[in-house]
Coordinates of C-alpha atoms and ligand atoms in Angstrom, one line a residue:
M1 CA 53.9 169.2 -112.6
K2 CA 54.0 166.1 -110.4
K3 CA 51.2 166.2 -107.9
E4 CA 52.2 165.6 -104.3
R5 CA 50.8 162.5 -102.7
R6 CA 48.3 162.9 -99.9
R7 CA 49.4 161.8 -96.4
V8 CA 46.8 160.2 -94.1
G9 CA 47.4 158.6 -90.6
I10 CA 45.7 155.6 -89.3
M11 CA 45.2 155.2 -85.6
G12 CA 43.8 151.7 -85.1
G13 CA 42.9 150.2 -81.8
T14 CA 40.3 148.6 -79.6
F15 CA 39.6 151.9 -77.8
D16 CA 37.9 150.2 -74.9
P17 CA 37.9 153.1 -73.9
I18 CA 39.8 155.7 -75.9
H19 CA 42.2 157.7 -73.7
I20 CA 44.6 160.6 -73.9
G21 CA 47.5 158.3 -74.9
H22 CA 45.7 157.5 -78.2
L23 CA 44.8 161.2 -78.8
I24 CA 48.3 162.5 -78.1
L25 CA 49.8 159.8 -80.3
G26 CA 47.5 160.8 -83.2
E27 CA 48.3 164.5 -82.7
S28 CA 52.0 163.9 -82.6
A29 CA 51.9 161.8 -85.8
W30 CA 49.8 164.5 -87.5
Q31 CA 52.4 167.1 -86.5
Q32 CA 55.6 165.2 -87.2
F33 CA 54.6 163.8 -90.6
C34 CA 52.6 166.7 -91.8
L35 CA 49.5 164.6 -92.2
E36 CA 46.3 165.9 -93.8
K37 CA 44.3 164.0 -91.2
V38 CA 44.3 161.0 -88.9
L39 CA 41.7 158.3 -89.1
F40 CA 40.6 156.8 -85.8
M41 CA 39.7 153.3 -86.7
P42 CA 38.1 151.2 -84.0
S43 CA 38.5 147.5 -84.6
G44 CA 35.2 145.7 -84.7
N45 CA 36.3 142.2 -84.0
P46 CA 40.0 142.1 -83.1
P47 CA 41.2 138.6 -83.6
H48 CA 44.0 138.9 -81.0
K49 CA 42.1 140.3 -78.1
R50 CA 38.6 140.2 -76.8
V51 CA 37.8 142.0 -73.6
R52 CA 35.2 140.5 -71.4
D53 CA 33.1 143.0 -69.5
G54 CA 34.2 145.7 -72.0
A55 CA 32.1 148.2 -73.9
S56 CA 30.0 147.1 -76.9
N57 CA 31.3 147.8 -80.4
W58 CA 28.9 150.8 -80.7
Q59 CA 29.8 152.2 -77.3
R60 CA 33.5 152.2 -78.3
V61 CA 32.6 154.0 -81.6
E62 CA 30.6 156.6 -79.7
M63 CA 33.4 157.2 -77.2
V64 CA 35.8 157.7 -80.1
R65 CA 33.4 160.1 -81.8
L66 CA 33.0 162.1 -78.5
A67 CA 36.8 162.2 -77.9
I68 CA 37.8 163.5 -81.3
R69 CA 35.0 165.8 -82.2
S70 CA 36.8 169.0 -81.3
N71 CA 39.8 168.2 -83.6
P72 CA 39.2 169.1 -87.2
H73 CA 42.0 166.9 -88.5
F74 CA 40.8 163.8 -86.6
E75 CA 38.2 161.6 -88.3
L76 CA 36.2 158.6 -87.2
S77 CA 36.5 155.7 -89.7
L78 CA 34.2 152.7 -89.5
E79 CA 36.3 150.8 -92.0
E80 CA 37.0 148.0 -89.5
M81 CA 33.7 147.9 -87.7
H82 CA 32.3 144.6 -88.8
E83 CA 30.1 142.7 -86.4
Q84 CA 31.0 139.4 -88.0
G85 CA 34.3 138.1 -89.3
Y86 CA 37.9 139.0 -88.5
V87 CA 39.3 142.3 -89.5
Y88 CA 42.9 142.4 -90.7
T89 CA 45.0 145.5 -91.2
K90 CA 46.4 144.1 -94.5
E91 CA 42.9 143.9 -95.9
T92 CA 41.9 147.3 -94.6
L93 CA 45.0 148.9 -96.2
R94 CA 44.3 147.1 -99.5
R95 CA 40.8 148.4 -99.6
L96 CA 41.8 152.0 -98.7
R97 CA 44.6 152.1 -101.2
K98 CA 42.3 150.9 -104.0
Q99 CA 39.8 153.7 -103.1
H100 CA 42.5 156.4 -102.7
P101 CA 45.4 155.6 -105.0
D102 CA 46.8 159.1 -104.5
T103 CA 47.3 158.6 -100.7
D104 CA 50.2 157.3 -98.6
Y105 CA 49.0 155.8 -95.3
Y106 CA 50.9 156.2 -92.1
F107 CA 50.0 153.5 -89.7
I108 CA 50.5 154.6 -86.1
L109 CA 51.8 152.1 -83.5
G110 CA 52.7 152.2 -79.8
A111 CA 55.8 150.3 -78.8
D112 CA 53.9 147.2 -77.6
S113 CA 52.4 146.9 -81.1
V114 CA 55.8 147.2 -82.7
L115 CA 57.1 144.3 -80.5
T116 CA 54.2 142.0 -81.4
F117 CA 54.0 143.1 -85.1
D118 CA 55.6 139.8 -86.2
T119 CA 52.5 137.9 -85.0
W120 CA 50.0 140.0 -86.9
M121 CA 48.3 138.5 -90.0
G122 CA 50.4 139.3 -93.1
P123 CA 53.2 141.6 -91.7
Q124 CA 54.9 141.7 -95.1
E125 CA 51.7 142.8 -96.9
I126 CA 51.2 145.5 -94.3
C127 CA 54.8 146.8 -94.7
D128 CA 54.4 146.8 -98.5
Q129 CA 51.3 149.0 -98.2
C130 CA 52.1 151.7 -95.7
I131 CA 54.6 153.6 -93.7
L132 CA 54.8 152.5 -90.1
T133 CA 55.4 155.0 -87.3
A134 CA 56.5 153.8 -83.9
A135 CA 56.2 155.6 -80.6
V136 CA 57.6 154.8 -77.1
R137 CA 55.3 153.4 -74.5
D138 CA 55.3 152.0 -70.9
S139 CA 58.7 153.5 -70.3
M140 CA 60.3 151.0 -72.7
D141 CA 63.9 151.9 -73.2
T142 CA 64.8 153.4 -76.5
E143 CA 67.3 150.7 -77.4
T144 CA 64.6 148.0 -77.2
L145 CA 62.3 150.0 -79.5
D146 CA 65.2 150.9 -81.8
R147 CA 66.1 147.2 -82.0
A148 CA 62.5 146.3 -82.9
I149 CA 62.4 149.0 -85.5
L150 CA 65.6 147.7 -87.1
H151 CA 64.3 144.1 -87.0
L152 CA 61.2 145.1 -89.0
R153 CA 63.3 147.1 -91.5
E154 CA 65.6 144.1 -92.1
K155 CA 62.9 141.4 -92.1
Y156 CA 60.2 143.1 -94.2
H157 CA 62.1 146.1 -95.7
A158 CA 59.6 148.2 -93.8
D159 CA 59.5 151.9 -94.1
I160 CA 59.3 152.4 -90.4
R161 CA 59.9 155.8 -88.7
K162 CA 60.3 156.8 -85.1
L163 CA 57.4 158.9 -83.8
E164 CA 58.6 161.4 -81.3
S165 CA 55.9 161.4 -78.6
P166 CA 56.0 161.7 -74.9
N167 CA 55.9 158.4 -72.8
L168 CA 52.4 158.3 -71.4
D169 CA 52.0 155.6 -68.8
I170 CA 48.3 154.9 -69.5
S171 CA 46.3 152.1 -71.0
S172 CA 42.6 151.2 -71.5
H173 CA 43.2 148.3 -69.2
N174 CA 44.1 150.7 -66.4
I175 CA 41.0 152.8 -67.1
R176 CA 38.7 149.8 -67.0
S177 CA 40.1 148.6 -63.7
W178 CA 40.0 152.1 -62.1
C179 CA 36.4 152.3 -63.1
A180 CA 35.6 148.9 -61.5
E181 CA 37.3 150.1 -58.3
G182 CA 35.3 153.4 -58.4
R183 CA 38.5 155.4 -58.9
S184 CA 38.4 158.7 -60.8
I185 CA 39.5 158.6 -64.5
R186 CA 39.1 162.3 -65.0
Y187 CA 41.8 163.8 -67.2
Y188 CA 42.9 160.4 -68.5
V189 CA 40.0 160.5 -70.9
P190 CA 38.1 163.5 -72.3
D191 CA 35.3 164.9 -70.1
A192 CA 32.6 163.9 -72.6
V193 CA 33.9 160.3 -72.5
V194 CA 33.9 160.2 -68.7
D195 CA 30.3 161.4 -68.7
Y196 CA 29.3 158.8 -71.3
I197 CA 31.0 156.0 -69.3
I198 CA 29.3 157.0 -66.1
D199 CA 25.9 157.6 -67.8
K200 CA 25.9 154.1 -69.4
G201 CA 27.7 152.4 -66.5
I202 CA 30.0 150.8 -68.9
Y203 CA 32.8 149.5 -66.7
G204 CA 31.1 148.9 -63.4
E205 CA 31.3 150.9 -60.2
L206 CA 32.0 154.4 -61.6
Ligands
ATP301 P1 44.4 147.8 -73.6 O1 44.9 148.1 -72.3 O2 43.0 147.3 -73.6 O3 45.3 146.8 -74.4 P2 45.5 150.1 -74.9 O4 45.5 151.3 -74.0 O5 46.7 149.3 -75.2 O6 44.3 149.1 -74.5 P3 44.7 149.8 -77.7 O7 43.4 150.2 -78.2 O8 45.1 148.4 -77.4 O9 44.9 150.6 -76.3 O10 45.9 150.5 -78.5 C1 45.8 151.0 -79.8 C2 47.1 151.5 -80.2 O11 47.5 152.7 -79.4 C3 48.3 150.5 -80.1 O12 49.2 150.7 -81.2 C4 49.0 150.9 -78.8 O13 50.3 150.6 -78.8 C5 48.8 152.5 -78.8 N1 48.7 153.0 -77.5 C6 47.8 152.9 -76.6 N2 48.1 153.6 -75.4 C7 49.3 154.2 -75.6 C8 50.1 155.0 -74.8 N3 49.8 155.3 -73.6 N4 51.3 155.4 -75.4 C9 51.6 155.0 -76.7 N5 50.9 154.3 -77.5 C10 49.7 153.8 -77.0
MG302 MG1 46.8 147.4 -76.0

């Protein structure tokens, strides 16, 4: 009898800090694609973005750990936590697939990442190695997202699927600036993460 392939989600990000947008996205993907688990994979040295006055690598990891600890099908992955050198998704996928040849990976993307996907390192290799799942974000109209999905399908023969998830108007950037202004971030990030941010004074005022 043919053995069914395992299905694992990857939620990559800077997570500076992790917020409910990331968590709800991961949970929606788990539900919709019947995933065994979702790996939350903080990026150690993201080539495309560096936040000044942000959290340290290990503070970001700790915040992810605190945020996902109550969810049995969420898992922290340190696969991309390298202090030195760039970390590229195509290489992470290659490594994971070599270690777990019985697994299909579902790479979870918010709409902004879908629109900039062309600029990532090795988009063809990424598309060859995983299933992409795309969710709306920032009230982007569905036609724009649908067009971007079609573009990736045509250009890279990507297996890209629409992820049905509510539009949550929230970003780490907002959270950082609210902290700096001394505004409350409660309920935008899990309580344990709020406490950690305040305790360590990570983003200023708060
Ligand atoms: P920043 O404001 O620093 O860019 P961010 O909130 O965009 O942070 P990232 O760590 O950059 O968070 O995002 C990781 C992934 O999560 C990306 O694919 C992004 O599109 C997705 N994502 C983040 N926030 C949301 C949201 N509110 N709704 C849908 N997708 C989201
Ligand atoms: Mg972002």
